[in-house]
């Protein structure tokens, strides 16, 4: 699980996974299992990450739910 958590935010390539973690093929096999979506349109991996985020937010004294919204826009000059 820690190998998958290391890869997701760092963007590290599977073959560059540090040797502290299990073999990349093993980590990838578990990732494939944990990312499968169930009948509720959520995966085990998604549930685990959300739960960890809630725990960390509460430890920091914040709310356990996300309060962030990202808006993206592009400006184009009219001529």
One Martini backbone bead per residue (centre of mass of N, CA, C, O) as a GRO file, in nm:
protein
   79
    1UNK     BB    1   0.058   0.063  -0.021
    2UNK     BB    2   0.302   0.258   0.002
    3UNK     BB    3   0.390   0.238  -0.292
    4UNK     BB    4   0.138   0.371  -0.408
    5UNK     BB    5   0.153   0.634  -0.238
    6UNK     BB    6   0.424   0.720  -0.365
    7UNK     BB    7   0.342   0.739  -0.671
    8UNK     BB    8   0.102   0.933  -0.699
    9UNK     BB    9   0.232   1.222  -0.609
   10UNK     BB   10   0.519   1.196  -0.768
   11UNK     BB   11   0.518   1.043  -1.059
   12UNK     BB   12   0.654   0.791  -1.055
   13UNK     BB   13   0.794   0.541  -1.199
   14UNK     BB   14   0.774   0.213  -1.167
   15UNK     BB   15   1.089   0.154  -1.222
   16UNK     BB   16   1.159   0.393  -0.983
   17UNK     BB   17   1.110   0.237  -0.744
   18UNK     BB   18   1.214   0.202  -0.454
   19UNK     BB   19   1.376  -0.058  -0.271
   20UNK     BB   20   1.190  -0.032  -0.010
   21UNK     BB   21   0.999  -0.163  -0.191
   22UNK     BB   22   0.844  -0.361  -0.357
   23UNK     BB   23   0.804  -0.492  -0.632
   24UNK     BB   24   0.663  -0.342  -0.903
   25UNK     BB   25   0.472  -0.579  -0.983
   26UNK     BB   26   0.335  -0.601  -0.710
   27UNK     BB   27   0.232  -0.313  -0.681
   28UNK     BB   28   0.070  -0.314  -0.949
   29UNK     BB   29  -0.122  -0.545  -0.880
   30UNK     BB   30  -0.256  -0.400  -0.641
   31UNK     BB   31  -0.346  -0.150  -0.792
   32UNK     BB   32  -0.543  -0.297  -0.984
   33UNK     BB   33  -0.729  -0.397  -0.759
   34UNK     BB   34  -0.783  -0.119  -0.596
   35UNK     BB   35  -0.903   0.046  -0.865
   36UNK     BB   36  -1.152  -0.099  -0.875
   37UNK     BB   37  -1.479  -0.060  -0.944
   38UNK     BB   38  -1.775  -0.052  -0.799
   39UNK     BB   39  -2.121  -0.017  -0.767
   40UNK     BB   40  -2.043   0.291  -0.636
   41UNK     BB   41  -1.801   0.423  -0.801
   42UNK     BB   42  -1.568   0.292  -0.617
   43UNK     BB   43  -1.261   0.248  -0.470
   44UNK     BB   44  -1.044   0.138  -0.243
   45UNK     BB   45  -0.832   0.356  -0.289
   46UNK     BB   46  -1.020   0.601  -0.265
   47UNK     BB   47  -1.115   0.545   0.024
   48UNK     BB   48  -0.837   0.553   0.160
   49UNK     BB   49  -0.754   0.841   0.077
   50UNK     BB   50  -0.995   0.987   0.203
   51UNK     BB   51  -0.946   0.891   0.493
   52UNK     BB   52  -0.663   1.009   0.526
   53UNK     BB   53  -0.746   1.302   0.475
   54UNK     BB   54  -0.939   1.327   0.714
   55UNK     BB   55  -0.734   1.269   0.936
   56UNK     BB   56  -0.535   1.502   0.870
   57UNK     BB   57  -0.735   1.733   0.900
   58UNK     BB   58  -0.811   1.681   1.197
   59UNK     BB   59  -0.517   1.707   1.308
   60UNK     BB   60  -0.511   2.019   1.192
   61UNK     BB   61  -0.813   2.136   1.275
   62UNK     BB   62  -1.002   2.054   1.057
   63UNK     BB   63  -1.203   1.955   0.839
   64UNK     BB   64  -1.304   1.638   0.691
   65UNK     BB   65  -1.384   1.819   0.451
   66UNK     BB   66  -1.386   1.956   0.160
   67UNK     BB   67  -1.320   2.328   0.069
   68UNK     BB   68  -1.231   2.299  -0.233
   69UNK     BB   69  -1.209   2.502  -0.535
   70UNK     BB   70  -1.155   2.470  -0.884
   71UNK     BB   71  -1.084   2.723  -1.125
   72UNK     BB   72  -1.087   2.743  -1.482
   73UNK     BB   73  -0.925   2.977  -1.708
   74UNK     BB   74  -0.933   3.161  -2.026
   75UNK     BB   75  -0.763   3.412  -2.200
   76UNK     BB   76  -0.863   3.607  -2.493
   77UNK     BB   77  -0.769   3.812  -2.735
   78UNK     BB   78  -0.941   4.060  -2.894
   79UNK     BB   79  -0.930   4.198  -3.250
   0.00000   0.00000   0.00000
